[in-house]
PDB file of C-alpha atoms in Angstrom:
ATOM      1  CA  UNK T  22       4.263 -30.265  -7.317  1.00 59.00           C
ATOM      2  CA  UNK T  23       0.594 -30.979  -7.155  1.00 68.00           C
ATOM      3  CA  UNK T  24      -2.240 -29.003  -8.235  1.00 86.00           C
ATOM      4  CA  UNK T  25      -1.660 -25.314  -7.881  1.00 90.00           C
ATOM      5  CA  UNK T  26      -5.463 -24.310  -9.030  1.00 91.00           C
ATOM      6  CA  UNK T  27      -6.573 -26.566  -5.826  1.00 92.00           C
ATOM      7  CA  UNK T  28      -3.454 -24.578  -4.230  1.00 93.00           C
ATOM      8  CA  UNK T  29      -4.992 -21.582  -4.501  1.00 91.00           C
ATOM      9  CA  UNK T  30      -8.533 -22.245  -3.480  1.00 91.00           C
ATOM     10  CA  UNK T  31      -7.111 -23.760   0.243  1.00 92.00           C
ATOM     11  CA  UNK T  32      -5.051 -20.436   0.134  1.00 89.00           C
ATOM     12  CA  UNK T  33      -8.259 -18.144  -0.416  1.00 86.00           C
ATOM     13  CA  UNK T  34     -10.453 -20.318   1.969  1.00 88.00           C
ATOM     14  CA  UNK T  35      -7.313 -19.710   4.618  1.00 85.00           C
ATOM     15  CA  UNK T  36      -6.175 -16.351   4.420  1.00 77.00           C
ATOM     16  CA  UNK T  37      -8.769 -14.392   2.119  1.00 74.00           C
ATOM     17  CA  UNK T  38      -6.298 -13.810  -0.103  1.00 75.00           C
ATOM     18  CA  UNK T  39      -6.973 -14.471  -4.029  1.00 77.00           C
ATOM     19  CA  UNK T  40      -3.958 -16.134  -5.681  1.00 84.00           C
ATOM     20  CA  UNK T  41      -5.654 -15.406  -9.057  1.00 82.00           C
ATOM     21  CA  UNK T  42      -5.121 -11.850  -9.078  1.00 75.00           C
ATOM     22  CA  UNK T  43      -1.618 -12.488  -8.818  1.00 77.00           C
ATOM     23  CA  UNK T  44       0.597 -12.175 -12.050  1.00 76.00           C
ATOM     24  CA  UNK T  45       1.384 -16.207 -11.773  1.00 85.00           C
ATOM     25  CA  UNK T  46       4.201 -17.010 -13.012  1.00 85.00           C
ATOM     26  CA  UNK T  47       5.709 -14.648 -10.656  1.00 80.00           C
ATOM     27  CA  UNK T  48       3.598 -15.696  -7.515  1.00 84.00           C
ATOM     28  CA  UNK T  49       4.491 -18.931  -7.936  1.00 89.00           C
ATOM     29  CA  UNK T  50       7.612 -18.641  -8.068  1.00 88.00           C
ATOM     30  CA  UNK T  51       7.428 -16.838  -4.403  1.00 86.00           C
ATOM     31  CA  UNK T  52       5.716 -19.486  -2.923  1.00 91.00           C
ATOM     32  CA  UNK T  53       7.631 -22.322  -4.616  1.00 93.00           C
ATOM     33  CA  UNK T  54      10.745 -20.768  -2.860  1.00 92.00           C
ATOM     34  CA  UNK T  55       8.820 -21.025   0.562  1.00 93.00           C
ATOM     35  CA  UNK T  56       7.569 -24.263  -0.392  1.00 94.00           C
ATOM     36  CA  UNK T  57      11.015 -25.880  -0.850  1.00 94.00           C
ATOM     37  CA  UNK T  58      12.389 -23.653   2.480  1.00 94.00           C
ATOM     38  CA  UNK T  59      10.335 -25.848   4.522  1.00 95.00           C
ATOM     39  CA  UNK T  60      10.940 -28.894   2.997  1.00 94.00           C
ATOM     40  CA  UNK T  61       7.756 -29.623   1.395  1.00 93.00           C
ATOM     41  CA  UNK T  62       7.389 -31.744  -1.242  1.00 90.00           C
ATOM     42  CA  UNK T  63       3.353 -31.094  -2.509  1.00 92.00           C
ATOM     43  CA  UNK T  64       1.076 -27.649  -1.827  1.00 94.00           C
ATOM     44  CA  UNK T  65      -1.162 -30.077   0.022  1.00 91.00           C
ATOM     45  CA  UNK T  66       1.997 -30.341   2.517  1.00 93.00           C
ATOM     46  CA  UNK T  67       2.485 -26.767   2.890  1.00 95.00           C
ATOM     47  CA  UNK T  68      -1.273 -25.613   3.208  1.00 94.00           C
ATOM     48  CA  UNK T  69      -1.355 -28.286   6.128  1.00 95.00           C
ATOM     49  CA  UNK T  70       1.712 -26.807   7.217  1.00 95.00           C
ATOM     50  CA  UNK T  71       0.054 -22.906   7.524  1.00 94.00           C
ATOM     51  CA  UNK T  72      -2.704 -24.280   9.151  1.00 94.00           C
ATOM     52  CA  UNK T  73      -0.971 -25.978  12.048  1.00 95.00           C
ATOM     53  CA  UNK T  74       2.216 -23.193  12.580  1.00 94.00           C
ATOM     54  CA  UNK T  75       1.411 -19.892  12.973  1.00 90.00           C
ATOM     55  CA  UNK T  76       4.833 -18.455  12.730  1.00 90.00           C
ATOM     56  CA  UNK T  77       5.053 -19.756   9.138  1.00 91.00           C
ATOM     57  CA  UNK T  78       1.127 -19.017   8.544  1.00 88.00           C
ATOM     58  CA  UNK T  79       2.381 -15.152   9.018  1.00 81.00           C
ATOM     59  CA  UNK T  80       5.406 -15.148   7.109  1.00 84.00           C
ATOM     60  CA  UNK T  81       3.429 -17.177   3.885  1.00 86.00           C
ATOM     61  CA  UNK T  82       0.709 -13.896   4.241  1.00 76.00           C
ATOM     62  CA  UNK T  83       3.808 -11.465   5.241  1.00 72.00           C
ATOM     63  CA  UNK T  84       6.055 -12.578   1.774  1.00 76.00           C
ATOM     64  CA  UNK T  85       2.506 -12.923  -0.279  1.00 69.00           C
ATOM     65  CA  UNK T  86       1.960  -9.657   0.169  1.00 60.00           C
ATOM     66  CA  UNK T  87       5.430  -8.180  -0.978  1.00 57.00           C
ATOM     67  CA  UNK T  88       5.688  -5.753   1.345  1.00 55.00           C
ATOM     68  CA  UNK T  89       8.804  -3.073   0.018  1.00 60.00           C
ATOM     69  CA  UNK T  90       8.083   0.138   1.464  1.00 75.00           C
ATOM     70  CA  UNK T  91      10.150   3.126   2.374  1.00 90.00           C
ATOM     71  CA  UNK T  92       9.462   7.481   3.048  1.00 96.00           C
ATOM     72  CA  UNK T  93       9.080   9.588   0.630  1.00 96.00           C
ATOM     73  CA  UNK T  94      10.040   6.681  -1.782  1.00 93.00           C
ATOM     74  CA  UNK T  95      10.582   8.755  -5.549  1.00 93.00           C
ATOM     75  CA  UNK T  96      11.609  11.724  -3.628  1.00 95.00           C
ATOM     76  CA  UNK T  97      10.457  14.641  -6.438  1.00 96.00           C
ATOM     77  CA  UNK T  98       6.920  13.129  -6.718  1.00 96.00           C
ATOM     78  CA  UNK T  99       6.727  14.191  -3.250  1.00 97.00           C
ATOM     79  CA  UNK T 100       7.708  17.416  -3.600  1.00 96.00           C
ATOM     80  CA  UNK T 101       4.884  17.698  -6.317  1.00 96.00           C
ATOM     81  CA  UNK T 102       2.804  16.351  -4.268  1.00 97.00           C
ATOM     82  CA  UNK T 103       3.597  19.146  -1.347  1.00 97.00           C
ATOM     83  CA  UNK T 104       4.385  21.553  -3.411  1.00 97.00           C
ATOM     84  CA  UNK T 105       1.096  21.338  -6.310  1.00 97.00           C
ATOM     85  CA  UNK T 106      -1.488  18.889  -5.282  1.00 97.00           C
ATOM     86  CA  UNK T 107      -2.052  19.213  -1.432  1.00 97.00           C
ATOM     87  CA  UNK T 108      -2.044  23.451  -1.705  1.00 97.00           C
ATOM     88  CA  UNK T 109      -4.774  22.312  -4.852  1.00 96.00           C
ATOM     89  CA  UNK T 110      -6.964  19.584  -2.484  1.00 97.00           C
ATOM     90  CA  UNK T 111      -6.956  22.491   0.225  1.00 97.00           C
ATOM     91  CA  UNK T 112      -7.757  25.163  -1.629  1.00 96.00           C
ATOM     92  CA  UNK T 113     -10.781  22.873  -3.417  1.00 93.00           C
ATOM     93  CA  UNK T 114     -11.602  21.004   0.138  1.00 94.00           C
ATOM     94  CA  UNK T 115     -10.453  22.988   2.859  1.00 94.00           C
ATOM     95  CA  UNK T 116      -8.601  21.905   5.527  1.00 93.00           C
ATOM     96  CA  UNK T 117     -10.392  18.802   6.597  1.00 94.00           C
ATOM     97  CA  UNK T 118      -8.865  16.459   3.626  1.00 97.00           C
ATOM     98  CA  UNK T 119      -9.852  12.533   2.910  1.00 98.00           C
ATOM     99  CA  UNK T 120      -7.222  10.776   2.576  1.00 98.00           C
ATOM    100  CA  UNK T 121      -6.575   7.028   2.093  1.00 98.00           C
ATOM    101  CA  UNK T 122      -3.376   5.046   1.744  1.00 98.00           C
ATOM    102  CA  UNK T 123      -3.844   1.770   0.669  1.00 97.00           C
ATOM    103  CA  UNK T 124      -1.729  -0.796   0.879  1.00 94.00           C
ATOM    104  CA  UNK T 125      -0.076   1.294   3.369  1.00 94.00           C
ATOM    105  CA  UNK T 126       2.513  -1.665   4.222  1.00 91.00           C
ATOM    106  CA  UNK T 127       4.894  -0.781   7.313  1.00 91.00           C
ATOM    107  CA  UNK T 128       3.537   2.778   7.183  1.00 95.00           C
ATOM    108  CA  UNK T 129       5.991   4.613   5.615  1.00 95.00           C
ATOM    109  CA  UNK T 130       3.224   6.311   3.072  1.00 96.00           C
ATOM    110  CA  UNK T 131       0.832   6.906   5.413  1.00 98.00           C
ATOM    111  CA  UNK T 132       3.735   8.803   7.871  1.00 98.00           C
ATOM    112  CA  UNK T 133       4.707  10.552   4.799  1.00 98.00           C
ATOM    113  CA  UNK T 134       1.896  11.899   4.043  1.00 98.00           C
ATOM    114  CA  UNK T 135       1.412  13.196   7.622  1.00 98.00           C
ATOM    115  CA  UNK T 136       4.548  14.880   7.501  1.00 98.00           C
ATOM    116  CA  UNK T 137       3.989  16.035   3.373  1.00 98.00           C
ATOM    117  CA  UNK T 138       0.837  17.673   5.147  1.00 98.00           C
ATOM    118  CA  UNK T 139       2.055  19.661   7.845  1.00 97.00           C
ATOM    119  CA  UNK T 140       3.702  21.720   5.870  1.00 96.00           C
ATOM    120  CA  UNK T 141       0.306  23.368   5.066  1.00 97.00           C
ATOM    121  CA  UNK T 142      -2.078  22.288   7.626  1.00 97.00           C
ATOM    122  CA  UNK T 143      -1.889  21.404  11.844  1.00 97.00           C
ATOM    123  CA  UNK T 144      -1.533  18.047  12.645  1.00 97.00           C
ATOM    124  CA  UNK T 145      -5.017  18.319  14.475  1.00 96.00           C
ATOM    125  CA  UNK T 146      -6.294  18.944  11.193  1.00 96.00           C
ATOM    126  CA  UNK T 147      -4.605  15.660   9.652  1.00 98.00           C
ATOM    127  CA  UNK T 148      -6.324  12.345   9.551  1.00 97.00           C
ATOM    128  CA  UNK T 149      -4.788   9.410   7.035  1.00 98.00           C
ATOM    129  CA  UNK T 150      -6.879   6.392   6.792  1.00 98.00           C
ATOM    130  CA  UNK T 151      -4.114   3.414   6.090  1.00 98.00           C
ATOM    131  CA  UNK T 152      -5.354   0.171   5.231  1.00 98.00           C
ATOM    132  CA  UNK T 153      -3.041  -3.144   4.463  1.00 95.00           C
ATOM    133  CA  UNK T 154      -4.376  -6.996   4.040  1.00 91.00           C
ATOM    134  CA  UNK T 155      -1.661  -8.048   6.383  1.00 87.00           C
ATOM    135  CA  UNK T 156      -1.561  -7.564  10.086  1.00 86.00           C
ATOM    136  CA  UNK T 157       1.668  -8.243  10.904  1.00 81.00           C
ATOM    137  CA  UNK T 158       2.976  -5.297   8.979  1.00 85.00           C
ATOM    138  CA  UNK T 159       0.309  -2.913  10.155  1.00 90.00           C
ATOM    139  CA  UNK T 160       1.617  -4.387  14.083  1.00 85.00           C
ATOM    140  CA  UNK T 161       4.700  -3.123  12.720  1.00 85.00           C
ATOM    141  CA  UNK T 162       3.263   0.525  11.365  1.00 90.00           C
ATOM    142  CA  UNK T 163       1.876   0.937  14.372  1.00 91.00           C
ATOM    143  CA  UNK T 164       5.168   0.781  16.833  1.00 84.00           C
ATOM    144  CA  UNK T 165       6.581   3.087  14.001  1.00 89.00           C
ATOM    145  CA  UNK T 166      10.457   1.781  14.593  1.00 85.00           C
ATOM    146  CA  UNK T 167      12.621   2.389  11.495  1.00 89.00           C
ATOM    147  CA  UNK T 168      15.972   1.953  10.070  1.00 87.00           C
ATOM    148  CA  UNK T 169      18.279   4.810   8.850  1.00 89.00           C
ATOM    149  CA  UNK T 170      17.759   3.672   4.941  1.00 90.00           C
ATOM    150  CA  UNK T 171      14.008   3.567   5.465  1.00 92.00           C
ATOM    151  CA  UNK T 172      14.006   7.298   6.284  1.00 95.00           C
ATOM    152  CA  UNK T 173      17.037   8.691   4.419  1.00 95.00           C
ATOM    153  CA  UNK T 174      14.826  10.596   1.815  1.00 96.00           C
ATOM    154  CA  UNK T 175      13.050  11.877   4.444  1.00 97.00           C
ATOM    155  CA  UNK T 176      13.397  15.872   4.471  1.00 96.00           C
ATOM    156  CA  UNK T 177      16.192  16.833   6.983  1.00 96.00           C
ATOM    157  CA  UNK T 178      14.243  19.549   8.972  1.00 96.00           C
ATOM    158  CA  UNK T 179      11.343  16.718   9.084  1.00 97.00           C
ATOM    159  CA  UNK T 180      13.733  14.064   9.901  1.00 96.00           C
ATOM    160  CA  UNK T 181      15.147  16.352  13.097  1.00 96.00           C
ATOM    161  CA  UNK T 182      11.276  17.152  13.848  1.00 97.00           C
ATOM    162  CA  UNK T 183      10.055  13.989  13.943  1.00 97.00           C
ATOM    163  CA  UNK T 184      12.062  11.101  14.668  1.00 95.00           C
ATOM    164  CA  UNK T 185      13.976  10.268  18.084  1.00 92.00           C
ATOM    165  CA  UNK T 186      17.296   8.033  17.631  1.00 89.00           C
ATOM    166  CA  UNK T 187      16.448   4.629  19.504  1.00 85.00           C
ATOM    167  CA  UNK T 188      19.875   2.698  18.846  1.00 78.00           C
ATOM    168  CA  UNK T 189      20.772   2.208  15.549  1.00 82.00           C
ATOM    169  CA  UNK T 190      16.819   2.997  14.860  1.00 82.00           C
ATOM    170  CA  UNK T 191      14.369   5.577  14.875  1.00 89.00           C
ATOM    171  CA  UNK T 192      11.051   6.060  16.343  1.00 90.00           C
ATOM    172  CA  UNK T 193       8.530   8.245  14.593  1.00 93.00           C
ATOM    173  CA  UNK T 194       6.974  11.092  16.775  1.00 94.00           C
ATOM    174  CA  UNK T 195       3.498  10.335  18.475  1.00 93.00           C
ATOM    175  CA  UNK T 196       1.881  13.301  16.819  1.00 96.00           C
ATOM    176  CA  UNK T 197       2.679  11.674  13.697  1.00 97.00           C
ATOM    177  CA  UNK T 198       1.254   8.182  14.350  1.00 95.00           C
ATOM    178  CA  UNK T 199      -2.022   9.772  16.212  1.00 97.00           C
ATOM    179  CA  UNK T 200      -2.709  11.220  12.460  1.00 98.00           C
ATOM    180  CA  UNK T 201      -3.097   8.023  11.225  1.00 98.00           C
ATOM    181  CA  UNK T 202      -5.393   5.543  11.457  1.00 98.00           C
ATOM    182  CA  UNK T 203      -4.882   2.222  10.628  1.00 97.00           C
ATOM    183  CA  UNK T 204      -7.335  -0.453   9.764  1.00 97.00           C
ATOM    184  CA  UNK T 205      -7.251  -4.277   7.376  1.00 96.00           C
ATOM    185  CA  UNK T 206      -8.486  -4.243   4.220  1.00 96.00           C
ATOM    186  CA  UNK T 207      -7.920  -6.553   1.337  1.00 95.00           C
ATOM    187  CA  UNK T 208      -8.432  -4.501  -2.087  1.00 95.00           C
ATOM    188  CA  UNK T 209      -9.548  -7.322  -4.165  1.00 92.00           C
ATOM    189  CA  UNK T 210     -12.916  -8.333  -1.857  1.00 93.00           C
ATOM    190  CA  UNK T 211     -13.411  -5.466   0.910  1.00 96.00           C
ATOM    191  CA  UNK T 212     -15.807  -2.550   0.460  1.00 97.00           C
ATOM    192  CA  UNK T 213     -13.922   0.469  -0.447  1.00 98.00           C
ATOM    193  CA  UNK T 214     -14.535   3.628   1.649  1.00 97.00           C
ATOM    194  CA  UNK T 215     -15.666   6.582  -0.648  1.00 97.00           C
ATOM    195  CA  UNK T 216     -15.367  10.348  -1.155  1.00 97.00           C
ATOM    196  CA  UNK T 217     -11.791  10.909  -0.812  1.00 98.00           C
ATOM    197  CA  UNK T 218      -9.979  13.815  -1.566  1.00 98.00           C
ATOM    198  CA  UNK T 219      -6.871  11.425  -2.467  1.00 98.00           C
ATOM    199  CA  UNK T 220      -6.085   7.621  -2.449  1.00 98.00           C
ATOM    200  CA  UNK T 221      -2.443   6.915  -2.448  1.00 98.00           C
ATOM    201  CA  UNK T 222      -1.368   3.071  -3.253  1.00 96.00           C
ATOM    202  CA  UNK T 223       2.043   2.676  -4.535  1.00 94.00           C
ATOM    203  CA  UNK T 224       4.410   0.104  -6.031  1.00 87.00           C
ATOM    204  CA  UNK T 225       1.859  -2.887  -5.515  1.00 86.00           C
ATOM    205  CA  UNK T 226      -0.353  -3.297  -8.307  1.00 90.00           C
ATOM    206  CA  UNK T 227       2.552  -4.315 -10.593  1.00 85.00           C
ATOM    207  CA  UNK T 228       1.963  -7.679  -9.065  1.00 82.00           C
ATOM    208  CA  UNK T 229      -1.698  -7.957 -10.214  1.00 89.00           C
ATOM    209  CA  UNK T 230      -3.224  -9.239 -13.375  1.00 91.00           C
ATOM    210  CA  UNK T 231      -4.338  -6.650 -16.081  1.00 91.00           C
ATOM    211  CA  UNK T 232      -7.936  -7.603 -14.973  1.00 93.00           C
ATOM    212  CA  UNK T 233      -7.699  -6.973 -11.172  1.00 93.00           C
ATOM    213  CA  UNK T 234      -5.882  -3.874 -11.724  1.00 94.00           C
ATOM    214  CA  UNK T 235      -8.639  -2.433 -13.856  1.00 94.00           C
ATOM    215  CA  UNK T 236     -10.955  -3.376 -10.993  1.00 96.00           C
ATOM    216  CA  UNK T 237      -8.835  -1.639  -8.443  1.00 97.00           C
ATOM    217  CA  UNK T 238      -8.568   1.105 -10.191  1.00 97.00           C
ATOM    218  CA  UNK T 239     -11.882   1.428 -11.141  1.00 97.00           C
ATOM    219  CA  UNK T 240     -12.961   0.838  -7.519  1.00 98.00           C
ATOM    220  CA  UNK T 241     -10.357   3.769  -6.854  1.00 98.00           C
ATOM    221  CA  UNK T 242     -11.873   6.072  -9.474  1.00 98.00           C
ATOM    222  CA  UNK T 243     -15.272   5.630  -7.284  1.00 98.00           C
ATOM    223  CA  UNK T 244     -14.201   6.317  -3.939  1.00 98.00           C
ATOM    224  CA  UNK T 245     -12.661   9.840  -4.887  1.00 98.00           C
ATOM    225  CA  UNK T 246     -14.503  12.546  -5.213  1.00 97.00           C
ATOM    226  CA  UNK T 247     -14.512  15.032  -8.632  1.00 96.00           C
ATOM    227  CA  UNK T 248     -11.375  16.513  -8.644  1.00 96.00           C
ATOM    228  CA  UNK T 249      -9.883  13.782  -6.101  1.00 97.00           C
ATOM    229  CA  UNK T 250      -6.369  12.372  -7.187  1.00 98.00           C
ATOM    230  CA  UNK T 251      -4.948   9.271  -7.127  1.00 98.00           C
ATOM    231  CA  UNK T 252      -1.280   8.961  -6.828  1.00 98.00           C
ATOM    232  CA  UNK T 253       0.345   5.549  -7.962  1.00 96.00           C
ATOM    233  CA  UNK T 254       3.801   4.626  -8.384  1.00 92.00           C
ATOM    234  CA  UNK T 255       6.762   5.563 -10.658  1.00 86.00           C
ATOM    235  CA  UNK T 256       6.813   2.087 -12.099  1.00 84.00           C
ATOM    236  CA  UNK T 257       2.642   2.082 -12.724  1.00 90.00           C
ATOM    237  CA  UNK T 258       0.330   3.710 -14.644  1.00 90.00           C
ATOM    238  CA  UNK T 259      -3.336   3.431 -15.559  1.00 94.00           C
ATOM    239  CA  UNK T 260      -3.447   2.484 -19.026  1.00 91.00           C
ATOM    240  CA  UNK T 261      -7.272   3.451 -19.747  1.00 92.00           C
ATOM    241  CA  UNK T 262      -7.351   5.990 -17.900  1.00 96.00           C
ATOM    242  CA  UNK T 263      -9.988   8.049 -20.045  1.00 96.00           C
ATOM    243  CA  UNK T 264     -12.240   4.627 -19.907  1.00 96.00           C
ATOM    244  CA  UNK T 265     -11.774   4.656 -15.695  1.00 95.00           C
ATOM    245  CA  UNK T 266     -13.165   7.799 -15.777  1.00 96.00           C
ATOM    246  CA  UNK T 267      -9.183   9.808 -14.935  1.00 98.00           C
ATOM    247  CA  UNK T 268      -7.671  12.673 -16.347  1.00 96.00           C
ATOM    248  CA  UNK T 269      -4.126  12.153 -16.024  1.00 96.00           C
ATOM    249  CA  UNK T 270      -2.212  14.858 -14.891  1.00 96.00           C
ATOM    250  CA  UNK T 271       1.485  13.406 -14.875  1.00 94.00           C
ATOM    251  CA  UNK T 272       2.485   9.521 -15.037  1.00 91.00           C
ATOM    252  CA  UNK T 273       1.819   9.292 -11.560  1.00 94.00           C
ATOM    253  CA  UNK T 274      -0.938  11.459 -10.781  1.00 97.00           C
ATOM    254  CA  UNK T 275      -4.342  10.565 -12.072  1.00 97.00           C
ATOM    255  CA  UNK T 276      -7.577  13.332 -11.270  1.00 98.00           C
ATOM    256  CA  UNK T 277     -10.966  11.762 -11.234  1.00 97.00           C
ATOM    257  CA  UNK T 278     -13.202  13.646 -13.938  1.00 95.00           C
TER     258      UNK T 278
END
């Protein structure tokens, strides 16, 4: 195929989105797959493609952005997490926690975390900020319709509480969803929000270069607050963690010095 630095440059200038960051060997191989699915035979064809069809335009950004999500995915770092960390955050922050979760993708993390947090606090005490560079999966967040393996680690007593059977589906409870709030952010160029008692973003920097991670988690580092904790997942870790300015507390749970 033709030039895929070029490629990527139509790609940024079109969706915001930097190819570059992107592990690319792997990426390419993505979009090569797409690239062939709609019978294109040069980049040049496909980026004219995006901009003149919509429905493809949203599935390039929705299968760019890898979005894998499920509830309490790694089921016994949540129970740290309800069990150590939020009791700690309270009892350093009070009730009115910060919390961010990035990348949120359909909003399975951000729900979680809802429901990790009312074991300890009201739900008019909760507010999750949940930010993802694609819209069409935050639309999708936002209706809060899930299938049975999407919630099957879900606790059973929070399962009963808070989802209603729809079909072969199952909504998520209004309380829940009016806890969260969900806005677009791309973590690679947008302003990150800062003083946060805890940033949660899971599972997705494993597709970024060694360089953009740093800078992510950097950028993470200064939007908590001392003390704050960032919570990653069970296939990541921060490997200079001491030069980022984290303590790390276990392989998936970094504090900010």
């Amino acid at each position: 195929m033709d030039n895929y630095d070029g490629f990527k440059k139509e790609v940024y200038d079109l969706t915001k989105i930097d190819l570059s960051s992107y592990k690319e060997k792997q990426m390419r191989r993505r979009i090569d797959s797409l690239v062939t699915k709609h019978k294109c035979k040069e980049y040049h064809d496909y980026v004219a493609l995006l901009k003149s069809d919509k429905e493809v335009f949203d599935e390039f950004v929705n299968f760019l952005t890898i979005n894998v999500s499920e509830f309490y995915r790694n089921p016994e770092q949540w129970d740290l997490l309800t069990k150590e960390f939020i009791p700690e955050l309270i009892k350093h922050s009070g009730q009115n926690l910060k919390i961010w979760s990035a990348a949120c993708s359909t909003g399975d993390e951000p729900y979680s975390l809802v429901m990790a947090l009312s074991q300890h606090l009201p739900l008019n005490k909760i507010k999750i900020l949940a930010t993802d560079i694609d819209k069409q999966v935050i639309a999708t967040a936002k209706v809060g319709l899930y299938n049975a393996k999407s919630i099957a680690n879900v606790p059973a007593d929070l399962k009963k509480k808070y989802f209603t059977p729809v079909g072969n589906s199952f909504q998520i409870s209004e309380d829940i969803k009016k806890c969260v709030e969900f806005k677009e952010h791309n973590l690679l160029r947008d302003t990150y929000p800062t003083n946060y008692d805890m940033i949660v973003c899971r599972n997705v920097l494993i597709y970024f270069t060694d360089e953009a991670k740093d800078e992510v988690y950097d950028k993470f580092c200064k939007s908590l607050r001392p003390g704050g904790i960032l919570f990653i997942g069970s296939t990541e870790q921060v490997i200079n963690y001491k030069d980022l300015g984290y303590k790390r507390r276990y392989s998936f749970y970094y504090e900010k010095n």
